[in-house]
CSV table of C-alpha atoms and ligand atoms in Angstrom, one decimal:
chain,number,residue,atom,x,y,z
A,1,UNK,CA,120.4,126.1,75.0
A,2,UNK,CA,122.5,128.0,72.1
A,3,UNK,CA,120.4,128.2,69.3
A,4,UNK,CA,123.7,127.1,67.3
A,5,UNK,CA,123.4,124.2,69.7
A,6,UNK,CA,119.6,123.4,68.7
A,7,UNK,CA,120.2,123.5,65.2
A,8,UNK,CA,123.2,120.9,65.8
A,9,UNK,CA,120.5,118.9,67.9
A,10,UNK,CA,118.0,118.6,65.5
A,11,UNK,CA,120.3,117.8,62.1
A,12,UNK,CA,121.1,114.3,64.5
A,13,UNK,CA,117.8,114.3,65.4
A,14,UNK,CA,117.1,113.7,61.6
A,15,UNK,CA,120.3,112.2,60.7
A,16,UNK,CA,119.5,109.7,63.1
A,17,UNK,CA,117.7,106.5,62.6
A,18,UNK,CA,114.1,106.2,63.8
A,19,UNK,CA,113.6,105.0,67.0
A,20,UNK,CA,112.8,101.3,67.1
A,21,UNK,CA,109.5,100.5,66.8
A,22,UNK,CA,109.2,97.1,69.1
A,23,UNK,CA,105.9,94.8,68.7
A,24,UNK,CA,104.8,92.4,71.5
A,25,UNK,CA,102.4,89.1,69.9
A,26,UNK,CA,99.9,89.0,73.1
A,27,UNK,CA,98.2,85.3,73.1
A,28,UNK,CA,95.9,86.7,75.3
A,29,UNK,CA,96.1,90.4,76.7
A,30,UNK,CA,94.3,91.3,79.8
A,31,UNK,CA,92.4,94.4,80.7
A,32,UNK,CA,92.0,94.9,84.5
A,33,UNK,CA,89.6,98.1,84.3
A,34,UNK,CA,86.9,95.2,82.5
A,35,UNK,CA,88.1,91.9,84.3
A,36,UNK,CA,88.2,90.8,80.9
A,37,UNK,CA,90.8,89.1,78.0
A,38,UNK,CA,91.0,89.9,74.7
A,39,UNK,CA,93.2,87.1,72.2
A,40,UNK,CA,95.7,87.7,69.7
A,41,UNK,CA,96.2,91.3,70.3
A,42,UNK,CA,99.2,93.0,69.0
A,43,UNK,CA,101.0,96.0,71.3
A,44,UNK,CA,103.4,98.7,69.3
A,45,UNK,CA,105.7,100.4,71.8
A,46,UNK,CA,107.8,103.3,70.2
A,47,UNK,CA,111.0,104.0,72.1
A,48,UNK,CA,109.5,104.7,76.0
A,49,UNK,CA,105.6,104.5,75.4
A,50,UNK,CA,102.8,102.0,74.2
A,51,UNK,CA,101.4,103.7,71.0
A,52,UNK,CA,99.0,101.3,69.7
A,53,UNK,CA,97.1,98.1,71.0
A,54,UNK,CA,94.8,95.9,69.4
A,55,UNK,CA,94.1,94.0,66.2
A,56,UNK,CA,96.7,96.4,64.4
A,57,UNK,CA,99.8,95.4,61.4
A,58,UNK,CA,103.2,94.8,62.6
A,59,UNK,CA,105.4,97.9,60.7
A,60,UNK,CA,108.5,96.4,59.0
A,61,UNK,CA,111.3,96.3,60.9
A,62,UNK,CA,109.7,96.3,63.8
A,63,UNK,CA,111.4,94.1,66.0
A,64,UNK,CA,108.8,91.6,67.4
A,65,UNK,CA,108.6,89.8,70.5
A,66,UNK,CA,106.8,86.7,70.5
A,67,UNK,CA,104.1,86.2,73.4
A,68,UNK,CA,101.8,84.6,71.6
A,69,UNK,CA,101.5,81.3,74.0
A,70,UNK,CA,101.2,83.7,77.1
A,71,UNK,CA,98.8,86.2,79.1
A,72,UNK,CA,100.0,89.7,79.0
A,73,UNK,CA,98.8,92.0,81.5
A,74,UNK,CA,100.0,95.2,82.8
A,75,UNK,CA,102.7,96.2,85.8
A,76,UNK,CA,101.8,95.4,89.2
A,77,UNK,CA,101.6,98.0,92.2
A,78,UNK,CA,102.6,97.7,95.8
A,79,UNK,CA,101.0,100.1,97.1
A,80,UNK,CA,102.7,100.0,100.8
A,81,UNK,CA,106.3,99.0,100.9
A,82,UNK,CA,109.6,99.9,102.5
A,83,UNK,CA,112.5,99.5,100.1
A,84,UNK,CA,115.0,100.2,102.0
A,85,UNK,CA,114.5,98.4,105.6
A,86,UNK,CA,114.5,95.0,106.4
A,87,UNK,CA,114.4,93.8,109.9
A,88,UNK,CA,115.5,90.3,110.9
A,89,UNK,CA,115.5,87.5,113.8
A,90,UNK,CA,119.0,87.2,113.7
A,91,UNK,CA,120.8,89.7,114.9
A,92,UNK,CA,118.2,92.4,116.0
A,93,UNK,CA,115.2,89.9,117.1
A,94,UNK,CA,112.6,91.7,114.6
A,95,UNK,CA,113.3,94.8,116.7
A,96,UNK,CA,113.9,97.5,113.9
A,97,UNK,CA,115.0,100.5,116.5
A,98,UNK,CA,118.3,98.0,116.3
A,99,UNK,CA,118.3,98.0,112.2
A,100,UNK,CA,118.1,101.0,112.4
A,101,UNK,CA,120.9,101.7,114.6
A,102,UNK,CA,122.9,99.4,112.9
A,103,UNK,CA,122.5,99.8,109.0
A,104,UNK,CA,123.8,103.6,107.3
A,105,UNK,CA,121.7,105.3,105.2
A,106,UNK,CA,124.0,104.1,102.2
A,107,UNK,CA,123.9,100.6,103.5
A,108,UNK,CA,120.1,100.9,103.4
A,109,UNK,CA,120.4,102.6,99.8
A,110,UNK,CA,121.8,99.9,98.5
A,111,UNK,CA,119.6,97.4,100.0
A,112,UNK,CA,116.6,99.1,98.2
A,113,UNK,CA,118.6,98.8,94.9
A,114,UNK,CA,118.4,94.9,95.8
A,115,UNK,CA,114.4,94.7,96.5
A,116,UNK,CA,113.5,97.2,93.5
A,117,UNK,CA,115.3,94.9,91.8
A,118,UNK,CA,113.7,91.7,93.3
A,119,UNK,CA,110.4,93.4,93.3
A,120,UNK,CA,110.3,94.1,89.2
A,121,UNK,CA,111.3,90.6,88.5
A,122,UNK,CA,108.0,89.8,90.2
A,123,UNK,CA,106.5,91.8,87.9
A,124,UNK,CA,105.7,94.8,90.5
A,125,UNK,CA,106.3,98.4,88.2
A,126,UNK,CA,105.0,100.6,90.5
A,127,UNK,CA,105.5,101.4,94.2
A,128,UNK,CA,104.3,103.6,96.6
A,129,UNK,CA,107.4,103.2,99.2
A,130,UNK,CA,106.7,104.7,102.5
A,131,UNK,CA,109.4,105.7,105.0
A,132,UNK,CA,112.0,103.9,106.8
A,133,UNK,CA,114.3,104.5,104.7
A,134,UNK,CA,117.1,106.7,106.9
A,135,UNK,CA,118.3,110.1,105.4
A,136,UNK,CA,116.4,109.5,102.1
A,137,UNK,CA,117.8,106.7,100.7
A,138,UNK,CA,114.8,106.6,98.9
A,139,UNK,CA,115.1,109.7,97.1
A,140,UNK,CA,118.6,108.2,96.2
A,141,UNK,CA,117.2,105.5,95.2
A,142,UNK,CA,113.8,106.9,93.1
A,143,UNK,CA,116.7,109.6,91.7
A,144,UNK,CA,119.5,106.3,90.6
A,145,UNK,CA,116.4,104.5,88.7
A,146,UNK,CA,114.9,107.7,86.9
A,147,UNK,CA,118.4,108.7,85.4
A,148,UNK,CA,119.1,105.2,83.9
A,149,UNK,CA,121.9,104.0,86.4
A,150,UNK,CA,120.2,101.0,87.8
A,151,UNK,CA,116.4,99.1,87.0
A,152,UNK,CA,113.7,99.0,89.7
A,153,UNK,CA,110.0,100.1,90.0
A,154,UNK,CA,108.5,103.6,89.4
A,155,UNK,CA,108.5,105.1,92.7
A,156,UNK,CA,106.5,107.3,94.5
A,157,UNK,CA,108.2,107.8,97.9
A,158,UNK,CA,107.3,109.8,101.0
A,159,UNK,CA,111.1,110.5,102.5
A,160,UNK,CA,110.5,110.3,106.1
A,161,UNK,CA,107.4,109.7,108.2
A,162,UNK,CA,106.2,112.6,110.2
A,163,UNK,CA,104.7,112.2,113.6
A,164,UNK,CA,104.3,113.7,116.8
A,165,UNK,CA,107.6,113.6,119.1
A,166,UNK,CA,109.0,110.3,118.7
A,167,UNK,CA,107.3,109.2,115.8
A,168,UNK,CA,106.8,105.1,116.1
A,169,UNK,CA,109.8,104.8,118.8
A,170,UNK,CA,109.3,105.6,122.6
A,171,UNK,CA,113.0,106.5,123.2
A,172,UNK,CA,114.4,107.5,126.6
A,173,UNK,CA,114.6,111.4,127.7
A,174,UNK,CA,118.8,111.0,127.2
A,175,UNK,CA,118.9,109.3,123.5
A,176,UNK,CA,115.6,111.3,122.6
A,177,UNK,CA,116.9,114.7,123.8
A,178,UNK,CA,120.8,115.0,124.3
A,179,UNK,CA,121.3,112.4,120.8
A,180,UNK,CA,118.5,113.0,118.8
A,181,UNK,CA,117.6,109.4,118.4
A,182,UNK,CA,114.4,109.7,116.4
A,183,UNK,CA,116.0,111.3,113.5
A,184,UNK,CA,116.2,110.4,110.8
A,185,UNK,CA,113.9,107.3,110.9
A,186,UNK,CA,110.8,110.0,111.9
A,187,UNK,CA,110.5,113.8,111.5
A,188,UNK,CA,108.8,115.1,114.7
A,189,UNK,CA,105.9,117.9,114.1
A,190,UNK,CA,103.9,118.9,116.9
A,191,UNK,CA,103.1,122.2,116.3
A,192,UNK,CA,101.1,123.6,113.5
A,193,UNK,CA,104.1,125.8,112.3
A,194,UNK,CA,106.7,122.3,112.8
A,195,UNK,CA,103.8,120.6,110.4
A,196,UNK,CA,103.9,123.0,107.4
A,197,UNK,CA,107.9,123.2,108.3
A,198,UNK,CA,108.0,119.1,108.1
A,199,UNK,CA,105.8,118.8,104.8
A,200,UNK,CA,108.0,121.7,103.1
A,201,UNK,CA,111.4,119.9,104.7
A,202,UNK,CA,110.2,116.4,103.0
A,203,UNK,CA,108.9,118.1,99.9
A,204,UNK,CA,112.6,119.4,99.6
A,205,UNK,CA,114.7,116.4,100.0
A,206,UNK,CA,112.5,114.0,97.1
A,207,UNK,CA,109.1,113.2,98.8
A,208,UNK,CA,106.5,112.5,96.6
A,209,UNK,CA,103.8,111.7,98.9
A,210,UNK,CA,103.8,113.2,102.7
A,211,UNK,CA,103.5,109.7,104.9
A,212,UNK,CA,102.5,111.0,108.9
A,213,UNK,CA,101.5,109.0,112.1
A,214,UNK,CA,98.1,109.6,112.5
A,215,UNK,CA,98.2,108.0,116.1
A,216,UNK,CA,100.7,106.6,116.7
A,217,UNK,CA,101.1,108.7,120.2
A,218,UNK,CA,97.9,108.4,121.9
A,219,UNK,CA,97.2,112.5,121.3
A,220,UNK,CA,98.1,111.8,118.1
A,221,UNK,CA,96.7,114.5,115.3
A,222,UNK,CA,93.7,116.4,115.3
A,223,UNK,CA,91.4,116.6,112.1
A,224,UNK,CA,92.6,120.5,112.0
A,225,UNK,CA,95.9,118.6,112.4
A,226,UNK,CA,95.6,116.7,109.1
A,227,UNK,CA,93.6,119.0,106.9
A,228,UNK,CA,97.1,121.4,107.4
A,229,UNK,CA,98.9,118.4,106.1
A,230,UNK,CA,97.0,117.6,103.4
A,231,UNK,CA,96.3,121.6,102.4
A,232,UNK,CA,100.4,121.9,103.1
A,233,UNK,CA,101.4,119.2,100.5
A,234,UNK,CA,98.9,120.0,97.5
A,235,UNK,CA,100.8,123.1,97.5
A,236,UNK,CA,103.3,120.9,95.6
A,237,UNK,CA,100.8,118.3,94.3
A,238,UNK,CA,101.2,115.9,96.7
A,239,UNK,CA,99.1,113.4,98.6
A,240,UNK,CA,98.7,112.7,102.2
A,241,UNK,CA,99.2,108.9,103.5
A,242,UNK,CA,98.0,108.4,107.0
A,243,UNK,CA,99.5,105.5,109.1
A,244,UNK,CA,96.4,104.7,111.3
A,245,UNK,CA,96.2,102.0,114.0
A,246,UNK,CA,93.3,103.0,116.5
A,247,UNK,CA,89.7,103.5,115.5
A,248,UNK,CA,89.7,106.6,116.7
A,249,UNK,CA,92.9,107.6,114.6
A,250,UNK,CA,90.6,106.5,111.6
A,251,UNK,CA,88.2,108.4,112.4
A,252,UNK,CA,89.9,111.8,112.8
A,253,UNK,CA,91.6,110.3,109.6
A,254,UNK,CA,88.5,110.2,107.6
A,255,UNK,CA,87.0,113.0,108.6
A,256,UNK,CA,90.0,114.8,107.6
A,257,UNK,CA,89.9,113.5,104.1
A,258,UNK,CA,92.9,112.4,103.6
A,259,UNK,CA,94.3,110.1,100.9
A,260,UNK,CA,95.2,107.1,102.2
A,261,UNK,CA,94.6,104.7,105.2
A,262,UNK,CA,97.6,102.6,105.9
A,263,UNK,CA,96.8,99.6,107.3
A,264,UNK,CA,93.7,98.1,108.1
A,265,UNK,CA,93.9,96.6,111.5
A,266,UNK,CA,92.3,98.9,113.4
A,267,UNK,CA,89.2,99.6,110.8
A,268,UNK,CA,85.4,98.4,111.3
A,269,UNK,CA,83.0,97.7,108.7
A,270,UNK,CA,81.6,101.4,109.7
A,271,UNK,CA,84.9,103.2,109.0
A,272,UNK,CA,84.8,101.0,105.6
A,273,UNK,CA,81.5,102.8,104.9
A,274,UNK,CA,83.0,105.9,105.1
A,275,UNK,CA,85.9,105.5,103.7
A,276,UNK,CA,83.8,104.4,100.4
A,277,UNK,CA,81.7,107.6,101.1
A,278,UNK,CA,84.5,109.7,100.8
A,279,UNK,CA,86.8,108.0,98.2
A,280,UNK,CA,90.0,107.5,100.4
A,281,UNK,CA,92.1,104.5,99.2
A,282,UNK,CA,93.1,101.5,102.0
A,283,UNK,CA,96.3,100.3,102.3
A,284,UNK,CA,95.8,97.7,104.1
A,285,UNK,CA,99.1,95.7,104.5
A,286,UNK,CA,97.1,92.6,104.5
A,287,UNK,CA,99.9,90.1,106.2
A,288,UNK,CA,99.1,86.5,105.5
A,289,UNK,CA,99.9,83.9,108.2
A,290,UNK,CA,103.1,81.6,106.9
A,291,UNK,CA,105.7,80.2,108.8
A,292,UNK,CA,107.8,83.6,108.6
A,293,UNK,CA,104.1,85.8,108.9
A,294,UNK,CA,101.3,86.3,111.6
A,295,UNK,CA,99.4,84.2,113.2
A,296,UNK,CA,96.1,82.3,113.1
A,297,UNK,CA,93.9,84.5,114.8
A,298,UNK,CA,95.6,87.9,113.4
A,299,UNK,CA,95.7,86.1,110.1
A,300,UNK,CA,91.3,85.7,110.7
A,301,UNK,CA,91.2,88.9,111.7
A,302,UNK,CA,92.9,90.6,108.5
A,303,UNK,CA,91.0,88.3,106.1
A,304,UNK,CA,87.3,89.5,107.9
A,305,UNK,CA,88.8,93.1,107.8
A,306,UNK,CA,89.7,93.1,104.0
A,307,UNK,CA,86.4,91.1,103.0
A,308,UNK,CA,84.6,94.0,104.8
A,309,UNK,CA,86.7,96.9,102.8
A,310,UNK,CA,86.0,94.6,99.5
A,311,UNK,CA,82.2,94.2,100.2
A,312,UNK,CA,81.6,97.9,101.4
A,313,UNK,CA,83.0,99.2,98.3
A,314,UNK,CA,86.4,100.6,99.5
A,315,UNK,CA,89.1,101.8,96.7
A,316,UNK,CA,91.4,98.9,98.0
A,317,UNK,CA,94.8,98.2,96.5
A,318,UNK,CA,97.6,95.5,97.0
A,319,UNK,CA,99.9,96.4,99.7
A,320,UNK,CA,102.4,94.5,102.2
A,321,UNK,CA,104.3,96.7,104.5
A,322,UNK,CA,106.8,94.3,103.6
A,323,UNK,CA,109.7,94.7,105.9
A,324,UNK,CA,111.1,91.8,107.3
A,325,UNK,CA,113.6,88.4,106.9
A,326,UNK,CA,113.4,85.1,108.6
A,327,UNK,CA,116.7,83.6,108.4
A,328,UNK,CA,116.7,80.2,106.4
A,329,UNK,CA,113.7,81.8,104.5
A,330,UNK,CA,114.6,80.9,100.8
A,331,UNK,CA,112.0,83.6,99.5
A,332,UNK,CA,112.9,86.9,97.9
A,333,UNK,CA,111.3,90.6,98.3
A,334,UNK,CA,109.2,89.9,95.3
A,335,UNK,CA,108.2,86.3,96.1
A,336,UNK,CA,107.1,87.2,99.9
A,337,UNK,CA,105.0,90.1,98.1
A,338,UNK,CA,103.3,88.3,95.7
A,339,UNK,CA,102.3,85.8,98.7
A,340,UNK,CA,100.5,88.5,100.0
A,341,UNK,CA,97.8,86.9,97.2
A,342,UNK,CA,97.3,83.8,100.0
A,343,UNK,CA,95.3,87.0,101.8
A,344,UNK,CA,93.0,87.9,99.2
A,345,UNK,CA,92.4,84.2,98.2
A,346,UNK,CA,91.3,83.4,102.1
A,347,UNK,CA,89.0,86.8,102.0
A,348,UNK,CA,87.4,85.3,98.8
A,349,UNK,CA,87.8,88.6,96.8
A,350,UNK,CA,86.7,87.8,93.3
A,351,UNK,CA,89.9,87.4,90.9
A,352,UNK,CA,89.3,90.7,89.0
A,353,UNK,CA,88.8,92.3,91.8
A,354,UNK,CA,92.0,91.4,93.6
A,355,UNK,CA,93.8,92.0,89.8
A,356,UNK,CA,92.0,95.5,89.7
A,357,UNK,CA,93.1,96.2,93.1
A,358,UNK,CA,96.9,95.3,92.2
A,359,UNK,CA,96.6,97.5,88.9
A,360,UNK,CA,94.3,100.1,88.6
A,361,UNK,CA,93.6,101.2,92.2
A,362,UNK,CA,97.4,100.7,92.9
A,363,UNK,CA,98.2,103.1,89.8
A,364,UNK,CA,95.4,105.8,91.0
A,365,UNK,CA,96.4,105.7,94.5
A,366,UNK,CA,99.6,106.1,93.6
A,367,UNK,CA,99.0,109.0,91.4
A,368,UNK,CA,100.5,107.6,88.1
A,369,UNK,CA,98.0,106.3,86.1
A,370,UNK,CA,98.0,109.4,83.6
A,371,UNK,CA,101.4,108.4,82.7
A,372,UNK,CA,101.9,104.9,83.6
A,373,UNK,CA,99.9,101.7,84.6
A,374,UNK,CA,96.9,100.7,81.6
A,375,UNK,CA,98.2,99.1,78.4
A,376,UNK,CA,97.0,101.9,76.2
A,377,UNK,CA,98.6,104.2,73.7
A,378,UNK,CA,100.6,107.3,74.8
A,379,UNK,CA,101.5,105.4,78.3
A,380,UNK,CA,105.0,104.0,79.7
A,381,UNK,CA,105.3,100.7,78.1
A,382,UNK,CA,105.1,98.9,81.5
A,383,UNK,CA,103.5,95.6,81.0
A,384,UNK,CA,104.1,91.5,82.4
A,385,UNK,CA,103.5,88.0,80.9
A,386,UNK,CA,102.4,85.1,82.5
A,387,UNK,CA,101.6,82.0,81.4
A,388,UNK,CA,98.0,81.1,82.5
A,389,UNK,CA,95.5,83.9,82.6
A,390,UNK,CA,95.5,85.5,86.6
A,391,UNK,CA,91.6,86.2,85.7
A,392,UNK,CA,90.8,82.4,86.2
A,393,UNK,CA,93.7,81.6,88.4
A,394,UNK,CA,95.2,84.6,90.6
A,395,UNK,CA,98.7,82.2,91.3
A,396,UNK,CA,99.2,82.9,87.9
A,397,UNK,CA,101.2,85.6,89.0
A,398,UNK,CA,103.6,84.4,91.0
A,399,UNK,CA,105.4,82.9,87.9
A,400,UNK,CA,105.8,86.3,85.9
A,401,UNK,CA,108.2,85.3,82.5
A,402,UNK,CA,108.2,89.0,81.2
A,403,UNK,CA,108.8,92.1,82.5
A,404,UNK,CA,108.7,95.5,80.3
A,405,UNK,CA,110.1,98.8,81.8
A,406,UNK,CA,109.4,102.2,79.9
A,407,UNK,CA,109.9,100.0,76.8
A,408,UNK,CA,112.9,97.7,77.9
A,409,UNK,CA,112.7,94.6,78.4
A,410,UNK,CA,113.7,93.4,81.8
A,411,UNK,CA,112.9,89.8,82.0
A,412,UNK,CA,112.5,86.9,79.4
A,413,UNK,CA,111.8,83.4,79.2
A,414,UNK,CA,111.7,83.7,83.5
A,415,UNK,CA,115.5,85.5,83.3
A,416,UNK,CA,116.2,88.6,84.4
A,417,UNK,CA,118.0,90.5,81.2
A,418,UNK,CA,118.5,94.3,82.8
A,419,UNK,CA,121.5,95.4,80.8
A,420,UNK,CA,120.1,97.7,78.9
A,421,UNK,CA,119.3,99.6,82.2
A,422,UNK,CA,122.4,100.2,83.2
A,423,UNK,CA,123.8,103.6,81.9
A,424,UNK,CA,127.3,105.2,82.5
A,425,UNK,CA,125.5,108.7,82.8
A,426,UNK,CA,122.1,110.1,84.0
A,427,UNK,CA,120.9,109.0,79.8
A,428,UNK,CA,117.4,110.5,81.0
A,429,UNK,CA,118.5,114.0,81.9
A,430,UNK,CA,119.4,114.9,85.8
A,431,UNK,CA,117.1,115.4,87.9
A,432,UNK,CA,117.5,117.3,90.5
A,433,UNK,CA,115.2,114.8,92.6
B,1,LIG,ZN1,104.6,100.5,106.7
């Protein structure tokens, strides 16, 4: 910058009004670190951030938003999602190699618009959204929210999922070799060089957390395998997510140390030990059995599994692997992943200990919570209202009647009110992703 040019910068700096200061009248503000409520508590939010909490004056002119007859509570995290697929009955019979064939990159971009925005009005700030999402569209779409062009979630996104050849498909010789099916929907690394050239590739194009497929080939990776990964992407800061569905994939997983388990279904109760041991989150994509959703025994099966991870002491968060449509199925993204809650109910998990796991954990695992997630001063002012307190009655969240965003409000009364997050221009500075 000119220097002529600062000087002009800072005379409307000062010419300027101050920013708003904006007050929010909690009834009853919620503190998931403690599993407990305080009453009457007032929040300040000064443009973007939270800067005070507690019993503290109201500044004149501040405007004031009345939640006095509600439970305010900060933004909820799903911690496993995929934004920008959705695989249906009708046409592709829940066989995503066809979605995938079928719906563009932009198509898909602009689908993930759609659920970020379904998935706020729920009340979900933060999500950790992890591959299948074409040529980054989820860069796209991570880049479209952070510059002020459209509202959604924070996201912390892994572009696409490496595996072994073939990632999650098992494609013929003539589309694997002479059409290059796999690509983009996985990023094959067998080699020790193709790993640290996969991570870097990723890392490039927007990833903020390396997603791989621990096993989902029965060779799979090797510890030595995974400790490259995860030594590869803290060059940049980022964390390794390991999509694991054999014991023996969790075990090599563990060992390895690496971040995150995605899904649960092929952990014991000794893996949950260790896990605990070693401080790696579980995403456990805990599918609850509906008419659209698993089935009895599976759903029996995934309620023993996350009472185990709960008990044993596991850093679990809330997470869906939400995916999927059943046509006639009147629910939303945000609806079918706050029904994820049926799950945790059927496992018995205390309520402060599923709310933790939805705030907290979520905000840790994802790797925000110096910035965003806690209702406390010098954070994102990210917070939700609801009207009866989620600590004595967990459904309380699926009717979420406020919605903050970095200070904007995105929701009141139950009504989605996102204007002011639409911009003309990147109004946050480009990014360059
Ligand atoms: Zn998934």
């Amino acid at each position: 910058m000119s220097k002529r040019l600062a000087v002009l910068c800072l005379c409307l700096a000062v010419a300027s009004p101050a920013a708003a200061v904006t007050a929010i009248r909690a009834g009853r503000l919620v503190d998931p670190e403690t599993g407990r409520a305080a009453v009457n508590q007032v929040i300040l939010i000064d443009g973007e951030k939270i800067s005070a909490v507690g019993n503290v004056a109201i500044p004149d002119g501040a405007e004031v938003i009345d939640l006095s007859d509600a439970t305010v509570l900060p933004g909820l995290v799903d911690a496993h999602t995929h934004l920008g697929i959705t695989y249906k009955d009708i046409p592709e019979h829940d066989y995503y190699y066809l979605t995938y064939v079928m719906e563009s990159t932009p198509l898909r971009a602009i689908q993930a618009a759609s659920n970020g925005i379904q998935l706020l009005n729920s009340g979900f700030t933060v999500v950790r959204d992890l591959g299948n999402n074409a040529l980054y569209a989820d860069t796209a779409h991570r880049q479209a929210i952070e510059q002020g062009w459209i509202p959604g979630p924070t996201i912390v996104n892994s572009g696409i999922i490496i595996g072994s050849r073939g990632g999650q498909f098992w494609p013929t010789p003539e589309m694997e070799k002479y059409k290059g099916i796999v690509y983009p929907e996985y990023l094959d690394a067998d080699t020790r060089d193709e790993i640290v050239k996969a991570v870097r590739e990723n890392m490039l194009f927007g990833a903020k957390v390396i997603k791989i497929c621990v096993d989902c080939k029965p060779w799979g990776y090797s510890v030595d395998d995974m400790k490259l990964f995860v030594e590869e992407a803290a060059r940049a800061g980022l964390k390794v997510a390991g999509h694991v569905q054999t014991p023996e994939g969790a075990n090599r997983a563990i060992e390895a140390g690496i971040w995150s388990i995605e899904h649960g279904i092929a952990l014991t109760e000794e893996h949950h030990k260790k896990m605990a041991a070693k401080g790696i989150f579980l995403a456990s994509t805990d599918t609850p059995f509906t008419d659209y959703s698993s089935t009895k025994e599976r759903f029996d099966k995934t309620v023993a599994q996350l009472k185990s991870a709960w008990k044993n002491g596991v850093k679990i968060t809330f997470s869906t692997d939400m995916d999927y449509y059943k046509t006639g199925n009147p629910m939303n993204r945000g609806e079918l992943t706050i029904n994820f809650l049926k799950t945790w109910k059927a496992a018995g998990i205390p309520n402060a200990d599923t709310l933790k796991a939805m705030t907290i954990t979520g905000y840790q695992c994802a790797g925000v919570e110096k910035e965003r997630g806690p209702i406390k001063p010098g954070l994102a002012a990210d917070l939700i209202a609801v009207k009866r307190n989620p600590l004595d009655d967990i459904d309380a969240l699926r009717d979420v009647r406020f919605v903050m965003k970095d200070g904007m409000v995105f929701k009141r009364d139950g009504v989605m009110t996102p204007e002011k997050f639409f911009h003309a221009g990147p109004v946050k500075g480009w990014n360059k992703r």
